[in-house]
PDB file of C-alpha atoms and ligand atoms in Angstrom:
ATOM      1  CA  MET Z  23      41.258 -73.437 116.124  1.00 42.00           C
ATOM      2  CA  LEU Z  24      41.102 -75.536 119.252  1.00 46.00           C
ATOM      3  CA  ILE Z  25      44.032 -77.680 118.090  1.00 42.00           C
ATOM      4  CA  ARG Z  26      46.102 -74.579 117.480  1.00 42.00           C
ATOM      5  CA  THR Z  27      45.319 -73.401 120.982  1.00 40.00           C
ATOM      6  CA  ILE Z  28      46.614 -76.585 122.482  1.00 41.00           C
ATOM      7  CA  THR Z  29      49.777 -76.794 120.426  1.00 37.00           C
ATOM      8  CA  THR Z  30      50.800 -73.231 121.228  1.00 43.00           C
ATOM      9  CA  LEU Z  31      50.014 -73.681 124.867  1.00 44.00           C
ATOM     10  CA  ARG Z  32      53.207 -73.438 126.836  1.00 47.00           C
ATOM     11  CA  ASN Z  33      54.609 -71.739 129.815  1.00 53.00           C
ATOM     12  CA  ILE Z  34      56.673 -68.782 128.671  1.00 60.00           C
ATOM     13  CA  MET Z  35      56.163 -66.707 131.762  1.00 79.00           C
ATOM     14  CA  GLU Z  36      59.684 -66.847 133.080  1.00 88.00           C
ATOM     15  CA  ALA Z  37      60.858 -64.372 135.642  1.00 92.00           C
ATOM     16  CA  ILE Z  38      62.572 -61.368 134.094  1.00 94.00           C
ATOM     17  CA  HIS Z  39      65.946 -60.349 135.460  1.00 96.00           C
ATOM     18  CA  ILE Z  40      65.474 -56.621 135.962  1.00 97.00           C
ATOM     19  CA  PRO Z  41      69.030 -55.422 135.028  1.00 97.00           C
ATOM     20  CA  ARG Z  42      68.786 -57.295 131.725  1.00 96.00           C
ATOM     21  CA  LEU Z  43      65.894 -55.088 130.666  1.00 97.00           C
ATOM     22  CA  THR Z  44      68.340 -52.216 130.174  1.00 96.00           C
ATOM     23  CA  GLN Z  45      69.900 -54.167 127.297  1.00 96.00           C
ATOM     24  CA  CYS Z  46      66.587 -54.674 125.499  1.00 95.00           C
ATOM     25  CA  PRO Z  47      65.561 -52.322 122.695  1.00 96.00           C
ATOM     26  CA  GLU Z  48      63.975 -49.293 124.388  1.00 96.00           C
ATOM     27  CA  GLN Z  49      64.687 -51.063 127.697  1.00 97.00           C
ATOM     28  CA  THR Z  50      61.433 -52.883 127.126  1.00 97.00           C
ATOM     29  CA  GLN Z  51      60.503 -56.518 126.986  1.00 95.00           C
ATOM     30  CA  LYS Z  52      57.195 -57.629 125.584  1.00 94.00           C
ATOM     31  CA  ILE Z  53      55.854 -61.112 126.170  1.00 93.00           C
ATOM     32  CA  GLU Z  54      52.936 -62.654 124.380  1.00 93.00           C
ATOM     33  CA  PHE Z  55      51.397 -65.530 126.197  1.00 94.00           C
ATOM     34  CA  LYS Z  56      48.713 -68.135 126.132  1.00 93.00           C
ATOM     35  CA  THR Z  57      49.179 -70.045 129.273  1.00 91.00           C
ATOM     36  CA  LEU Z  58      47.583 -71.626 132.290  1.00 90.00           C
ATOM     37  CA  LEU Z  59      48.437 -69.933 135.560  1.00 89.00           C
ATOM     38  CA  LYS Z  60      49.538 -72.147 138.395  1.00 84.00           C
ATOM     39  CA  ASP Z  61      47.320 -70.599 141.048  1.00 85.00           C
ATOM     40  CA  LEU Z  62      44.280 -69.505 139.088  1.00 89.00           C
ATOM     41  CA  LYS Z  63      41.789 -72.048 137.860  1.00 88.00           C
ATOM     42  CA  THR Z  64      40.592 -70.945 134.458  1.00 93.00           C
ATOM     43  CA  LEU Z  65      38.427 -72.636 131.867  1.00 94.00           C
ATOM     44  CA  THR Z  66      40.536 -71.304 129.003  1.00 94.00           C
ATOM     45  CA  PRO Z  67      44.212 -70.357 128.919  1.00 95.00           C
ATOM     46  CA  VAL Z  68      45.064 -66.836 129.954  1.00 95.00           C
ATOM     47  CA  GLN Z  69      45.887 -65.061 126.730  1.00 96.00           C
ATOM     48  CA  GLY Z  70      47.373 -61.682 125.942  1.00 96.00           C
ATOM     49  CA  TRP Z  71      50.552 -59.661 126.214  1.00 96.00           C
ATOM     50  CA  LEU Z  72      52.618 -58.061 128.912  1.00 96.00           C
ATOM     51  CA  LYS Z  73      55.153 -55.283 128.583  1.00 97.00           C
ATOM     52  CA  VAL Z  74      57.829 -54.364 131.099  1.00 97.00           C
ATOM     53  CA  ALA Z  75      59.812 -51.171 130.536  1.00 97.00           C
ATOM     54  CA  HIS Z  76      62.824 -50.181 132.612  1.00 97.00           C
ATOM     55  CA  ARG Z  77      62.575 -46.462 133.416  1.00 96.00           C
ATOM     56  CA  GLY Z  78      65.642 -46.008 135.574  1.00 94.00           C
ATOM     57  CA  ASN Z  79      64.260 -46.070 139.077  1.00 93.00           C
ATOM     58  CA  PHE Z  80      61.008 -47.796 138.289  1.00 95.00           C
ATOM     59  CA  LEU Z  81      59.449 -50.406 136.044  1.00 96.00           C
ATOM     60  CA  GLU Z  82      56.433 -49.611 133.965  1.00 96.00           C
ATOM     61  CA  VAL Z  83      54.334 -52.727 133.564  1.00 97.00           C
ATOM     62  CA  SER Z  84      51.295 -52.935 131.337  1.00 97.00           C
ATOM     63  CA  ALA Z  85      49.329 -55.830 129.981  1.00 97.00           C
ATOM     64  CA  HIS Z  86      46.251 -57.056 128.281  1.00 98.00           C
ATOM     65  CA  ALA Z  87      44.894 -60.423 129.315  1.00 97.00           C
ATOM     66  CA  GLU Z  88      41.723 -62.357 128.945  1.00 97.00           C
ATOM     67  CA  THR Z  89      40.408 -65.684 130.134  1.00 97.00           C
ATOM     68  CA  ILE Z  90      37.245 -67.381 131.301  1.00 97.00           C
ATOM     69  CA  VAL Z  91      36.805 -68.435 134.889  1.00 95.00           C
ATOM     70  CA  THR Z  92      34.098 -70.622 136.360  1.00 93.00           C
ATOM     71  CA  LEU Z  93      32.437 -69.028 139.359  1.00 94.00           C
ATOM     72  CA  THR Z  94      29.717 -70.179 141.715  1.00 94.00           C
ATOM     73  CA  CYS Z  95      26.661 -67.943 141.998  1.00 95.00           C
ATOM     74  CA  HIS Z  96      26.327 -66.633 145.540  1.00 94.00           C
ATOM     75  CA  ARG Z  97      22.523 -66.770 145.308  1.00 94.00           C
ATOM     76  CA  CYS Z  98      21.637 -69.992 143.537  1.00 95.00           C
ATOM     77  CA  LEU Z  99      24.950 -71.849 143.894  1.00 94.00           C
ATOM     78  CA  GLN Z 100      24.970 -72.717 140.186  1.00 94.00           C
ATOM     79  CA  GLN Z 101      28.298 -72.528 138.405  1.00 94.00           C
ATOM     80  CA  PHE Z 102      28.607 -70.045 135.606  1.00 95.00           C
ATOM     81  CA  ASN Z 103      31.317 -68.868 133.268  1.00 95.00           C
ATOM     82  CA  HIS Z 104      32.621 -65.373 133.651  1.00 95.00           C
ATOM     83  CA  ARG Z 105      34.840 -63.651 131.130  1.00 96.00           C
ATOM     84  CA  LEU Z 106      37.725 -61.718 132.622  1.00 96.00           C
ATOM     85  CA  GLU Z 107      39.397 -59.108 130.507  1.00 97.00           C
ATOM     86  CA  ILE Z 108      41.927 -56.789 132.041  1.00 97.00           C
ATOM     87  CA  GLU Z 109      44.212 -54.037 130.847  1.00 97.00           C
ATOM     88  CA  PRO Z 110      46.217 -53.158 133.927  1.00 96.00           C
ATOM     89  CA  SER Z 111      49.243 -50.938 134.206  1.00 95.00           C
ATOM     90  CA  GLU Z 112      51.396 -50.311 137.206  1.00 94.00           C
ATOM     91  CA  LEU Z 113      54.592 -48.585 138.211  1.00 94.00           C
ATOM     92  CA  ILE Z 114      56.908 -50.676 140.340  1.00 94.00           C
ATOM     93  CA  TRP Z 115      59.596 -48.738 142.150  1.00 93.00           C
ATOM     94  CA  LEU Z 116      63.086 -50.140 142.164  1.00 94.00           C
ATOM     95  CA  ASP Z 117      64.450 -49.834 145.628  1.00 89.00           C
ATOM     96  CA  GLU Z 118      67.411 -51.521 147.286  1.00 85.00           C
ATOM     97  CA  THR Z 119      65.408 -51.838 150.473  1.00 81.00           C
ATOM     98  CA  ALA Z 120      62.485 -53.612 148.774  1.00 73.00           C
ATOM     99  CA  ASP Z 121      63.615 -56.895 150.271  1.00 66.00           C
ATOM    100  CA  GLN Z 122      64.018 -55.500 153.754  1.00 62.00           C
ATOM    101  CA  LEU Z 123      60.640 -54.032 154.562  1.00 56.00           C
ATOM    102  CA  ASP Z 124      60.847 -55.494 158.045  1.00 54.00           C
ATOM    103  CA  GLU Z 125      63.918 -53.437 158.705  1.00 53.00           C
ATOM    104  CA  LEU Z 126      62.297 -50.078 158.035  1.00 53.00           C
ATOM    105  CA  PRO Z 127      63.234 -47.764 160.869  1.00 54.00           C
ATOM    106  CA  LEU Z 128      60.263 -47.486 163.169  1.00 54.00           C
ATOM    107  CA  ASP Z 129      60.621 -43.773 163.748  1.00 55.00           C
ATOM    108  CA  GLN Z 130      60.204 -43.116 160.040  1.00 55.00           C
ATOM    109  CA  ASP Z 131      56.710 -42.037 159.108  1.00 58.00           C
ATOM    110  CA  LEU Z 132      55.255 -44.311 156.501  1.00 55.00           C
ATOM    111  CA  SER Z 133      53.961 -42.354 153.561  1.00 57.00           C
ATOM    112  CA  MET Z 134      51.880 -43.432 150.588  1.00 52.00           C
ATOM    113  CA  ASP Z 135      55.142 -44.073 148.777  1.00 53.00           C
ATOM    114  CA  ASP Z 136      55.809 -46.978 151.081  1.00 52.00           C
ATOM    115  CA  LEU Z 137      52.604 -48.633 150.066  1.00 55.00           C
ATOM    116  CA  VAL Z 138      53.339 -48.927 146.360  1.00 74.00           C
ATOM    117  CA  GLU Z 139      54.958 -51.999 144.903  1.00 87.00           C
ATOM    118  CA  THR Z 140      58.705 -52.108 145.062  1.00 91.00           C
ATOM    119  CA  LEU Z 141      61.325 -54.537 143.829  1.00 94.00           C
ATOM    120  CA  PRO Z 142      65.051 -54.662 144.343  1.00 94.00           C
ATOM    121  CA  PRO Z 143      66.770 -53.218 141.226  1.00 95.00           C
ATOM    122  CA  HIS Z 144      68.955 -56.291 140.804  1.00 95.00           C
ATOM    123  CA  GLY Z 145      66.158 -58.750 141.392  1.00 95.00           C
ATOM    124  CA  TYR Z 146      63.536 -60.366 139.234  1.00 96.00           C
ATOM    125  CA  PHE Z 147      60.103 -59.386 138.033  1.00 96.00           C
ATOM    126  CA  ASP Z 148      57.729 -62.335 137.970  1.00 94.00           C
ATOM    127  CA  PRO Z 149      55.134 -61.789 135.216  1.00 94.00           C
ATOM    128  CA  GLU Z 150      53.097 -64.807 136.213  1.00 92.00           C
ATOM    129  CA  SER Z 151      52.454 -63.776 139.798  1.00 92.00           C
ATOM    130  CA  TRP Z 152      51.869 -60.174 138.734  1.00 95.00           C
ATOM    131  CA  LEU Z 153      49.281 -61.332 136.231  1.00 94.00           C
ATOM    132  CA  TYR Z 154      47.743 -63.619 138.793  1.00 94.00           C
ATOM    133  CA  GLU Z 155      47.298 -60.688 141.184  1.00 94.00           C
ATOM    134  CA  GLN Z 156      45.786 -58.485 138.509  1.00 95.00           C
ATOM    135  CA  LEU Z 157      43.306 -61.155 137.433  1.00 95.00           C
ATOM    136  CA  SER Z 158      42.396 -62.024 141.021  1.00 94.00           C
ATOM    137  CA  LEU Z 159      41.575 -58.382 141.702  1.00 93.00           C
ATOM    138  CA  GLU Z 160      39.180 -58.449 138.794  1.00 94.00           C
ATOM    139  CA  ILE Z 161      37.162 -61.435 140.004  1.00 93.00           C
ATOM    140  CA  PRO Z 162      33.882 -59.921 141.195  1.00 91.00           C
ATOM    141  CA  GLN Z 163      33.242 -59.855 144.944  1.00 90.00           C
ATOM    142  CA  ARG Z 164      29.574 -60.382 144.288  1.00 91.00           C
ATOM    143  CA  GLN Z 165      29.215 -63.377 142.046  1.00 94.00           C
ATOM    144  CA  LEU Z 166      25.816 -63.638 140.426  1.00 94.00           C
ATOM    145  CA  CYS Z 167      24.967 -65.862 137.440  1.00 94.00           C
ATOM    146  CA  GLN Z 168      22.734 -63.003 136.301  1.00 92.00           C
ATOM    147  CA  GLN Z 169      21.824 -59.653 137.791  1.00 90.00           C
ATOM    148  CA  ASP Z 170      18.285 -60.726 138.678  1.00 93.00           C
ATOM    149  CA  CYS Z 171      19.110 -64.248 139.794  1.00 93.00           C
ATOM    150  CA  ALA Z 172      16.135 -65.385 141.899  1.00 91.00           C
ATOM    151  CA  GLY Z 173      18.257 -67.544 144.129  1.00 90.00           C
ATOM    152  CA  ILE Z 174      17.709 -71.184 144.952  1.00 82.00           C
ATOM    153  CA  GLU Z 175      14.428 -72.337 143.470  1.00 73.00           C
ATOM    154  CA  VAL Z 176      12.127 -73.454 146.228  1.00 72.00           C
ATOM    155  CA  ALA Z 177       9.717 -76.224 145.287  1.00 67.00           C
ATOM    156  CA  ASP Z 178       5.994 -75.403 145.680  1.00 61.00           C
ATOM    157  CA  GLU Z 179       5.384 -78.023 148.362  1.00 55.00           C
ATOM    158  CA  VAL Z 180       8.033 -76.460 150.535  1.00 55.00           C
ATOM    159  CA  LYS Z 181       6.676 -72.962 150.055  1.00 54.00           C
ATOM    160  CA  ASN Z 182       3.064 -73.997 150.703  1.00 54.00           C
ATOM    161  CA  PRO Z 183       2.928 -77.336 152.451  1.00 56.00           C
ATOM    162  CA  GLY Z 184      -0.870 -77.544 152.339  1.00 61.00           C
ATOM    163  CA  ILE Z 185      -2.571 -80.155 154.486  1.00 59.00           C
ATOM    164  CA  ASP Z 186      -0.900 -83.426 155.211  1.00 66.00           C
ATOM    165  CA  GLN Z 187      -3.092 -86.221 153.833  1.00 66.00           C
ATOM    166  CA  ARG Z 188      -2.926 -87.941 157.217  1.00 68.00           C
ATOM    167  CA  TRP Z 189      -4.832 -85.067 158.786  1.00 68.00           C
ATOM    168  CA  ALA Z 190      -7.455 -84.917 156.070  1.00 67.00           C
ATOM    169  CA  SER Z 191      -9.924 -87.183 157.910  1.00 69.00           C
ATOM    170  CA  LEU Z 192      -9.543 -85.177 161.097  1.00 68.00           C
ATOM    171  CA  GLN Z 193     -10.146 -82.052 159.087  1.00 68.00           C
ATOM    172  CA  SER Z 194     -13.401 -83.423 157.697  1.00 70.00           C
ATOM    173  CA  LEU Z 195     -14.450 -84.613 161.152  1.00 69.00           C
ATOM    174  CA  LYS Z 196     -13.822 -81.117 162.473  1.00 71.00           C
ATOM    175  CA  GLY Z 197     -16.061 -79.814 159.690  1.00 69.00           C
ATOM    176  CA  LYS Z 198     -18.882 -82.204 160.755  1.00 72.00           C
ATOM    177  CA  LEU Z 199     -18.609 -81.211 164.429  1.00 70.00           C
ATOM    178  CA  ASN Z 200     -18.961 -77.584 163.516  1.00 62.00           C
TER     179      ASN Z 200
HETATM  180 ZN1   ZN C 316      22.331 -67.508 140.349  1.00 68.38          ZN
END
């Protein structure tokens, strides 16, 4: 099983030329992948599928992906493995001005529509960076090895230092004086 994983491991996440999607059956391209992402350190390859459908003035992107990432517990600083499984979907608007966001006229009120993802209709969709974003969003903000992690274990001597042996004789002398 492991050997198979390694032999099929390859980078097939090439950027998709958006106009070419219209020539695909149902204007849809589906990619199956088992790959390592450039910017995301994962213990196992990211595995799953991704579908991009051309819907005229927008792309409909959906995917299923899973992998295992190694995180560091915020409480005890131990590393632990965390399984990420995502099934995101997103609409990406195709807009000629997608490349020129800086040139938006200033007197134009920005609406929610301006905040959604856009791409130029003759440009490329990059499945790898899209997937990277989706997986990154899914990495928990609060990273705990387990819900009730007790934090860094404090040794007993530190918690309760007791009496330094060097003071023991003074302590007994004090007892005699009393
Ligand atoms: Zn912990």
